[in-house]
Tab-separated table of C-alpha atoms and ligand atoms in Angstrom:
chain	number	residue	atom	x	y	z
O	1	MET	CA	-44.524	-79.409	-63.493
O	2	ASP	CA	-45.956	-77.233	-64.073
O	3	GLU	CA	-45.141	-73.196	-62.639
O	4	TRP	CA	-48.028	-73.843	-59.999
O	5	LEU	CA	-47.488	-77.595	-58.282
O	6	GLN	CA	-43.812	-75.907	-58.942
O	7	SER	CA	-45.580	-72.374	-56.832
O	8	VAL	CA	-46.688	-75.173	-53.733
O	9	ARG	CA	-43.391	-77.178	-53.764
O	10	HIS	CA	-41.605	-74.772	-52.644
O	11	LYS	CA	-43.774	-73.365	-50.281
O	12	HIS	CA	-44.994	-70.085	-51.828
O	13	LYS	CA	-47.127	-68.875	-49.078
O	14	ARG	CA	-48.744	-67.015	-51.561
O	15	THR	CA	-50.033	-69.742	-53.961
O	16	ILE	CA	-50.725	-71.666	-50.942
O	17	ALA	CA	-53.138	-69.548	-48.950
O	18	ARG	CA	-54.619	-68.837	-52.421
O	19	PHE	CA	-55.640	-72.391	-53.179
O	20	ILE	CA	-57.105	-73.078	-49.907
O	21	THR	CA	-59.116	-70.441	-50.258
O	22	GLN	CA	-60.247	-72.352	-53.541
O	23	VAL	CA	-60.907	-75.156	-51.157
O	24	GLU	CA	-62.495	-73.359	-49.011
O	25	ASN	CA	-65.167	-71.884	-51.176
O	26	GLY	CA	-65.619	-75.200	-53.220
O	27	GLU	CA	-64.489	-74.153	-56.007
O	28	THR	CA	-64.846	-77.114	-58.262
O	29	GLU	CA	-61.851	-76.702	-60.672
O	30	ARG	CA	-60.013	-77.426	-57.523
O	31	MET	CA	-60.643	-81.319	-58.214
O	32	GLU	CA	-57.748	-81.178	-60.728
O	33	ARG	CA	-55.479	-79.556	-58.044
O	34	LEU	CA	-55.864	-81.999	-56.175
O	35	LYS	CA	-55.542	-84.666	-57.940
O	36	GLN	CA	-51.683	-83.100	-59.327
O	37	LEU	CA	-51.252	-82.815	-55.517
O	38	TYR	CA	-51.703	-86.559	-54.784
O	39	PRO	CA	-48.006	-88.272	-55.874
O	40	TYR	CA	-46.520	-85.551	-53.244
O	41	LEU	CA	-48.782	-86.738	-49.707
O	42	GLY	CA	-47.049	-88.484	-47.134
O	43	HIS	CA	-43.821	-87.029	-45.971
O	44	ALA	CA	-45.378	-84.773	-43.414
O	45	HIS	CA	-46.262	-85.568	-39.665
O	46	LEU	CA	-49.786	-84.634	-38.958
O	47	ILE	CA	-50.448	-83.692	-35.604
O	48	GLY	CA	-53.815	-83.086	-33.805
O	49	PHE	CA	-53.341	-80.617	-30.717
O	50	THR	CA	-57.664	-80.511	-29.423
O	51	GLY	CA	-58.643	-79.525	-25.959
O	52	PRO	CA	-60.959	-77.862	-24.326
O	53	PRO	CA	-61.626	-73.700	-25.274
O	54	GLY	CA	-58.378	-72.047	-23.506
O	55	SER	CA	-56.296	-74.743	-22.962
O	56	GLY	CA	-53.355	-73.009	-24.207
O	57	LYS	CA	-53.228	-75.097	-27.716
O	58	SER	CA	-52.437	-71.977	-29.480
O	59	THR	CA	-49.281	-71.565	-27.189
O	60	LEU	CA	-48.018	-74.722	-27.235
O	61	VAL	CA	-48.443	-74.544	-30.671
O	62	ASP	CA	-46.440	-71.327	-30.771
O	63	SER	CA	-43.903	-72.556	-28.557
O	64	PHE	CA	-44.181	-76.262	-30.625
O	65	ILE	CA	-43.296	-74.195	-33.932
O	66	GLN	CA	-40.361	-72.531	-32.700
O	67	HIS	CA	-38.516	-75.834	-31.084
O	68	LEU	CA	-39.497	-77.904	-34.251
O	69	ARG	CA	-38.011	-74.017	-36.673
O	70	GLN	CA	-34.823	-74.675	-34.159
O	71	GLN	CA	-34.073	-78.040	-35.391
O	72	ASN	CA	-34.639	-77.094	-38.937
O	73	TYR	CA	-37.692	-78.964	-39.715
O	74	THR	CA	-40.679	-77.018	-41.763
O	75	VAL	CA	-44.146	-76.446	-39.778
O	76	ALA	CA	-47.443	-75.376	-41.157
O	77	VAL	CA	-50.684	-74.990	-39.048
O	78	ILE	CA	-54.203	-75.376	-39.136
O	79	ALA	CA	-56.218	-74.125	-36.776
O	80	VAL	CA	-59.776	-74.970	-37.116
O	81	ASP	CA	-62.102	-72.406	-35.590
O	82	PRO	CA	-65.358	-73.620	-34.752
O	83	THR	CA	-67.446	-70.506	-33.350
O	84	SER	CA	-67.250	-68.295	-36.711
O	85	PRO	CA	-68.619	-70.788	-39.207
O	86	PHE	CA	-69.470	-68.162	-41.675
O	87	THR	CA	-66.499	-66.161	-41.659
O	88	GLY	CA	-64.454	-68.362	-43.228
O	89	GLY	CA	-63.076	-68.150	-39.548
O	90	ALA	CA	-59.647	-66.319	-39.285
O	91	ILE	CA	-58.882	-66.212	-35.150
O	92	LEU	CA	-57.815	-63.312	-34.318
O	93	GLY	CA	-56.582	-64.521	-30.912
O	94	ASP	CA	-54.872	-67.434	-32.841
O	95	ARG	CA	-52.848	-65.134	-35.243
O	96	VAL	CA	-51.777	-62.456	-32.634
O	97	ARG	CA	-49.820	-65.821	-30.758
O	98	MET	CA	-48.310	-67.138	-33.293
O	99	THR	CA	-47.181	-64.204	-35.560
O	100	ARG	CA	-43.838	-64.089	-34.324
O	101	HIS	CA	-43.446	-66.921	-37.074
O	102	ALA	CA	-45.002	-64.702	-39.388
O	103	LEU	CA	-42.219	-63.548	-41.427
O	104	ASP	CA	-39.817	-66.891	-41.134
O	105	GLU	CA	-40.220	-69.038	-44.599
O	106	GLY	CA	-40.698	-72.068	-43.195
O	107	VAL	CA	-43.762	-71.752	-41.438
O	108	PHE	CA	-47.700	-71.429	-43.078
O	109	ILE	CA	-50.010	-70.218	-40.504
O	110	ARG	CA	-53.910	-70.390	-41.546
O	111	SER	CA	-56.812	-70.446	-39.816
O	112	MET	CA	-60.036	-72.519	-41.295
O	113	GLY	CA	-63.662	-72.772	-39.984
O	114	SER	CA	-64.914	-75.621	-38.682
O	115	ARG	CA	-68.386	-75.298	-41.989
O	116	GLY	CA	-69.148	-77.790	-44.169
O	117	SER	CA	-69.705	-81.839	-42.503
O	118	LEU	CA	-71.888	-81.165	-38.991
O	119	GLY	CA	-69.721	-79.630	-36.784
O	120	GLY	CA	-66.749	-82.125	-37.403
O	121	LEU	CA	-63.184	-81.239	-39.609
O	122	SER	CA	-64.576	-79.862	-42.879
O	123	ARG	CA	-64.163	-81.379	-46.194
O	124	ALA	CA	-61.471	-78.087	-46.342
O	125	THR	CA	-59.596	-78.837	-43.678
O	126	LYS	CA	-59.295	-81.877	-44.803
O	127	GLU	CA	-57.727	-80.632	-48.581
O	128	ALA	CA	-55.857	-78.209	-47.027
O	129	VAL	CA	-53.825	-80.844	-44.842
O	130	HIS	CA	-52.846	-82.335	-47.766
O	131	ILE	CA	-51.959	-79.168	-50.057
O	132	LEU	CA	-49.886	-78.510	-46.993
O	133	ASP	CA	-48.674	-82.166	-46.970
O	134	ALA	CA	-48.002	-81.876	-50.534
O	135	ALA	CA	-46.371	-78.490	-49.960
O	136	GLY	CA	-42.863	-80.520	-48.214
O	137	PHE	CA	-43.841	-79.210	-44.877
O	138	ASP	CA	-41.935	-82.029	-42.658
O	139	VAL	CA	-44.440	-81.083	-39.872
O	140	VAL	CA	-48.281	-80.156	-39.963
O	141	LEU	CA	-50.138	-79.152	-36.827
O	142	ILE	CA	-54.006	-79.645	-36.729
O	143	GLU	CA	-55.867	-76.948	-33.620
O	144	THR	CA	-59.106	-77.807	-33.024
O	145	VAL	CA	-61.380	-77.293	-29.972
O	146	GLY	CA	-62.620	-79.573	-27.822
O	147	VAL	CA	-66.303	-78.592	-28.163
O	148	GLY	CA	-68.054	-81.740	-30.248
O	149	GLN	CA	-67.601	-83.876	-32.806
O	150	ALA	CA	-64.493	-82.434	-34.385
O	151	GLU	CA	-62.244	-83.722	-31.424
O	152	LEU	CA	-63.501	-87.134	-33.010
O	153	ASP	CA	-62.823	-86.195	-36.429
O	154	ILE	CA	-59.276	-85.838	-35.692
O	155	MET	CA	-58.338	-88.687	-35.050
O	156	HIS	CA	-59.475	-89.346	-39.119
O	157	ILE	CA	-56.687	-87.111	-39.877
O	158	ALA	CA	-54.018	-86.771	-37.432
O	159	ASP	CA	-51.012	-89.387	-37.742
O	160	THR	CA	-51.361	-88.169	-33.539
O	161	VAL	CA	-53.035	-86.639	-31.432
O	162	ALA	CA	-52.565	-84.350	-28.424
O	163	LEU	CA	-55.157	-84.242	-26.269
O	164	VAL	CA	-54.691	-80.561	-23.954
O	165	LEU	CA	-56.223	-80.642	-20.103
O	166	ASN	CA	-55.358	-77.738	-17.523
O	167	PRO	CA	-55.865	-78.602	-14.132
O	168	GLY	CA	-58.934	-77.448	-12.548
O	169	ASP	CA	-60.396	-78.776	-15.905
O	170	GLY	CA	-62.509	-80.768	-13.336
O	171	ASP	CA	-62.861	-84.438	-13.132
O	172	ALA	CA	-61.488	-86.530	-15.605
O	173	VAL	CA	-63.551	-88.656	-15.555
O	174	GLN	CA	-66.408	-86.984	-16.915
O	175	VAL	CA	-63.927	-86.207	-20.025
O	176	PHE	CA	-62.680	-90.277	-20.790
O	177	LYS	CA	-67.027	-90.600	-20.226
O	178	ALA	CA	-67.377	-88.128	-23.380
O	179	GLY	CA	-65.033	-90.186	-25.433
O	180	ILE	CA	-62.470	-88.129	-25.826
O	181	MET	CA	-59.628	-89.610	-24.019
O	182	GLU	CA	-59.743	-92.779	-26.234
O	183	ILE	CA	-58.862	-91.664	-29.200
O	184	ALA	CA	-55.307	-89.657	-27.351
O	185	ASP	CA	-52.464	-90.760	-28.294
O	186	LEU	CA	-50.721	-88.270	-25.734
O	187	PHE	CA	-51.685	-86.082	-22.802
O	188	ILE	CA	-50.759	-82.866	-22.168
O	189	VAL	CA	-51.029	-81.292	-19.139
O	190	ASN	CA	-51.148	-77.174	-19.376
O	191	LYS	CA	-50.619	-74.591	-17.247
O	192	ALA	CA	-48.622	-77.530	-15.105
O	193	ASP	CA	-47.241	-74.109	-12.972
O	194	LEU	CA	-50.970	-74.101	-11.675
O	195	PRO	CA	-52.326	-76.070	-8.401
O	196	GLY	CA	-53.619	-79.342	-9.236
O	197	THR	CA	-51.210	-80.267	-11.872
O	198	LYS	CA	-50.563	-83.886	-9.714
O	199	ARG	CA	-54.316	-85.014	-9.557
O	200	LEU	CA	-54.757	-84.743	-12.820
O	201	VAL	CA	-51.631	-86.429	-13.624
O	202	SER	CA	-52.757	-89.035	-11.176
O	203	ASP	CA	-55.605	-89.411	-12.711
O	204	ILE	CA	-54.957	-89.384	-16.150
O	205	GLU	CA	-52.638	-92.590	-15.087
O	206	GLU	CA	-55.390	-94.198	-13.169
O	207	LEU	CA	-57.956	-93.240	-16.223
O	208	LEU	CA	-55.275	-94.787	-18.692
O	209	HIS	CA	-54.374	-98.222	-16.603
O	210	LEU	CA	-58.190	-98.758	-16.803
O	211	ILE	CA	-57.512	-98.865	-20.659
O	212	GLU	CA	-54.423	-100.629	-21.077
O	213	LYS	CA	-54.083	-103.679	-23.186
O	214	ALA	CA	-50.594	-105.473	-23.606
O	215	GLY	CA	-48.022	-104.587	-26.895
O	216	GLU	CA	-50.241	-101.283	-27.588
O	217	TRP	CA	-49.698	-97.765	-26.703
O	218	LEU	CA	-49.849	-96.489	-23.715
O	219	PRO	CA	-50.546	-92.718	-24.020
O	220	PRO	CA	-47.807	-90.809	-22.615
O	221	ILE	CA	-48.640	-87.538	-20.088
O	222	VAL	CA	-46.550	-84.374	-20.624
O	223	GLU	CA	-46.655	-81.594	-18.370
O	224	THR	CA	-46.440	-78.458	-19.541
O	225	VAL	CA	-45.859	-74.451	-19.218
O	226	GLY	CA	-47.176	-73.649	-22.767
O	227	ASN	CA	-46.131	-69.744	-22.113
O	228	ARG	CA	-42.440	-70.343	-21.124
O	229	GLU	CA	-41.856	-73.250	-23.343
O	230	ASN	CA	-41.445	-75.322	-20.262
O	231	GLY	CA	-41.805	-79.270	-21.745
O	232	ILE	CA	-42.118	-78.807	-25.269
O	233	PRO	CA	-39.177	-80.203	-26.208
O	234	VAL	CA	-39.946	-83.915	-23.838
O	235	LEU	CA	-43.279	-83.252	-25.954
O	236	TRP	CA	-41.411	-83.836	-29.158
O	237	ASP	CA	-39.793	-86.456	-27.859
O	238	LYS	CA	-42.965	-88.245	-27.327
O	239	VAL	CA	-44.813	-87.125	-30.774
O	240	GLN	CA	-41.503	-88.989	-32.183
O	241	ALA	CA	-41.950	-91.733	-29.842
O	242	HIS	CA	-45.256	-92.398	-31.010
O	243	LYS	CA	-44.862	-91.766	-35.058
O	244	ARG	CA	-41.395	-95.013	-34.156
O	245	PHE	CA	-44.059	-97.158	-32.520
O	246	LEU	CA	-46.225	-96.953	-35.126
O	247	ARG	CA	-43.990	-97.699	-38.201
O	248	GLN	CA	-42.388	-100.298	-36.439
O	249	ARG	CA	-45.871	-101.714	-36.331
O	250	GLY	CA	-46.685	-101.023	-39.634
O	251	SER	CA	-49.929	-99.423	-38.299
O	252	TRP	CA	-48.250	-95.925	-39.580
O	253	GLU	CA	-48.913	-97.467	-43.436
O	254	LYS	CA	-52.344	-99.242	-42.113
O	255	LYS	CA	-53.977	-94.972	-40.622
O	256	ARG	CA	-53.262	-93.789	-44.015
O	257	SER	CA	-54.379	-95.947	-46.392
O	258	ALA	CA	-57.888	-95.861	-43.850
O	259	ARG	CA	-57.946	-92.682	-44.229
O	260	ARG	CA	-57.559	-92.725	-47.237
O	261	GLY	CA	-60.297	-95.079	-48.053
O	262	LEU	CA	-63.178	-92.646	-46.132
O	263	GLU	CA	-61.684	-90.085	-48.487
O	264	VAL	CA	-62.311	-92.032	-51.827
O	265	LYS	CA	-66.100	-92.272	-50.337
O	266	GLU	CA	-65.735	-88.826	-49.578
O	267	ILE	CA	-65.150	-87.495	-52.680
O	268	MET	CA	-68.041	-89.993	-54.371
O	269	GLU	CA	-70.437	-88.254	-52.109
O	270	GLU	CA	-69.276	-85.007	-53.731
O	271	HIS	CA	-69.423	-86.167	-56.695
O	272	ILE	CA	-73.226	-87.385	-55.775
O	273	GLN	CA	-74.362	-84.358	-54.307
O	274	THR	CA	-73.157	-82.462	-56.616
O	275	LEU	CA	-75.394	-84.120	-59.747
O	276	LEU	CA	-78.377	-84.248	-57.055
O	277	GLN	CA	-77.948	-80.832	-57.331
O	278	GLU	CA	-78.077	-79.811	-60.426
O	279	ILE	CA	-80.608	-81.691	-61.473
O	280	CYS	CA	-82.919	-80.578	-58.701
O	281	GLU	CA	-82.254	-77.568	-60.221
O	282	THR	CA	-83.637	-78.687	-63.820
O	283	PRO	CA	-87.209	-76.978	-64.867
O	284	THR	CA	-88.310	-80.226	-65.550
O	285	TYR	CA	-87.407	-81.519	-62.256
O	286	GLN	CA	-89.166	-79.302	-60.402
O	287	ALA	CA	-92.356	-78.913	-63.020
O	288	GLU	CA	-92.973	-83.035	-62.184
O	289	LEU	CA	-92.311	-82.026	-58.689
O	290	GLN	CA	-95.266	-80.290	-58.675
O	291	HIS	CA	-97.210	-82.211	-60.201
O	292	MET	CA	-96.412	-85.443	-58.284
O	293	LEU	CA	-96.787	-83.120	-55.340
O	294	SER	CA	-100.583	-81.590	-56.339
O	295	ASN	CA	-101.638	-85.258	-57.163
O	296	GLN	CA	-100.413	-86.773	-54.088
O	297	GLN	CA	-98.620	-89.764	-55.851
O	298	ASP	CA	-95.511	-91.830	-54.435
O	299	PRO	CA	-92.780	-89.930	-53.266
O	300	HIS	CA	-90.689	-92.765	-53.121
O	301	GLN	CA	-91.271	-93.087	-57.540
O	302	PHE	CA	-91.017	-90.504	-57.914
O	303	ALA	CA	-87.592	-90.633	-56.157
O	304	GLN	CA	-86.600	-93.783	-57.686
O	305	LYS	CA	-87.047	-92.626	-61.286
O	306	TRP	CA	-85.017	-89.404	-60.472
O	307	PHE	CA	-81.845	-91.491	-59.267
O	308	LYS	CA	-82.198	-93.058	-62.336
O	309	THR	CA	-82.240	-89.954	-64.553
O	310	LEU	CA	-79.118	-89.477	-62.097
O	311	LEU	CA	-77.220	-92.421	-62.707
O	312	LYS	CA	-77.467	-92.085	-66.400
O	313	LYS	CA	-76.246	-88.336	-66.232
O	314	ALA	CA	-73.311	-89.556	-64.359
O	315	TYR	CA	-72.720	-92.007	-66.959
O	316	GLU	CA	-73.035	-89.430	-69.800
O	317	SER	CA	-70.876	-87.239	-68.199
O	318	GLY	CA	-67.845	-89.489	-67.114
O	319	ARG	CA	-68.227	-88.155	-63.203
T	1	GTP	N1	-50.951	-70.034	-16.275
T	1	GTP	C1	-50.593	-70.524	-17.748
T	1	GTP	N2	-51.359	-69.660	-19.251
T	1	GTP	C2	-51.007	-70.039	-19.690
T	1	GTP	C3	-50.294	-71.701	-20.160
T	1	GTP	N3	-50.532	-71.526	-21.684
T	1	GTP	C4	-51.626	-70.384	-22.101
T	1	GTP	N4	-51.888	-69.725	-20.863
T	1	GTP	C5	-52.828	-68.719	-21.467
T	1	GTP	O1	-53.862	-69.654	-21.445
T	1	GTP	C6	-54.993	-68.678	-22.790
T	1	GTP	C7	-55.021	-69.417	-23.652
T	1	GTP	O2	-54.695	-69.826	-23.900
T	1	GTP	P1	-54.303	-70.230	-26.191
T	1	GTP	O3	-53.602	-70.737	-25.770
T	1	GTP	O4	-54.984	-68.746	-26.865
T	1	GTP	O5	-55.520	-71.197	-25.318
T	1	GTP	P2	-56.043	-72.001	-26.556
T	1	GTP	O6	-56.739	-73.235	-26.222
T	1	GTP	O7	-55.445	-71.563	-27.690
T	1	GTP	O8	-57.362	-71.436	-26.577
T	1	GTP	P3	-59.151	-71.390	-27.926
T	1	GTP	O9	-58.263	-71.769	-29.223
T	1	GTP	O10	-59.569	-70.244	-27.382
T	1	GTP	O11	-59.833	-72.480	-27.591
T	1	GTP	C8	-54.000	-67.549	-22.961
T	1	GTP	O12	-54.304	-66.492	-22.024
T	1	GTP	C9	-52.311	-67.811	-22.940
T	1	GTP	O13	-51.616	-67.278	-22.251
T	1	GTP	C10	-49.740	-71.844	-18.718
T	1	GTP	O14	-48.980	-73.116	-19.159
T	1	GTP	N5	-49.656	-71.394	-17.931
T	2	MG	MG1	-56.482	-71.331	-29.792
């Protein structure tokens, strides 16, 4: 095992942080390293925390880390920040909220922008999750703000998805319509110290009865007060119960295989994109494109011809 891989496997924060930066920058060299990680994937329980802005996700994640550390589990967190697509997105708030774990060797926390795939969890996020999984963290938490495609995307990454709602979030039915509730394996009613908690819980219960199917997982509802760490042990119990359920049904492996399948497609897409980019930048392509445009020739025929060039190039380069 080379030194670099050993360092990742020992959860060395600097190595991991540097690698994630490489992944964020989309450097092609990262591919070789990601390949080396594959034999070590599959240990971590990947848990998504999603929900509206300010619902208390980071506060809960922070308490959750504390609870897991008390039981000696190692924990890594990725907080996806959809608001800063260009900065690489270190959300100050999240960092501040989790600073008490900064010196703990068993905890790794990283904020990432959601740039890349449109509005969704980017390729970089997925690869970062691989890195943390291969590093051997027992639990990897992914925090995403529920503002669009991201919370649906999280289903493709996480084994267990927790949806964080607050009393007073308004009509739970509206949330349901947005399609978010279907992906939740677990409902967290956070800020249960505020009025309206019972009402929200019964609203969710009612909705769940509508979609309840015999033999299927019925998402539990957990009340929490994130900033007082109330409800966190129950939350962990439910998360584990979900894992057990998936395992017993054989769905745990099935879900993971489906994820790998999707990744294969994404890797192929990246190869094609890279080749396409290279071809479009060649002087020959540019010259012929200009010629085609000024002579008003058929773009389809032109595209077809160049697609064949792309295939040839792919074949020759062994990609
Ligand atoms: N009253 C009350 N306030 C809470 C609770 N949990 C979190 N808060 C407060 O809610 C605010 C938002 O909490 P965050 O943890 O930053 O929420 P978030 O969902 O991570 O927010 P974004 O990442 O910006 O979407 C903070 O001021 C917390 O102190 C709770 O259970 N009760
Ligand atoms: Mg947050």
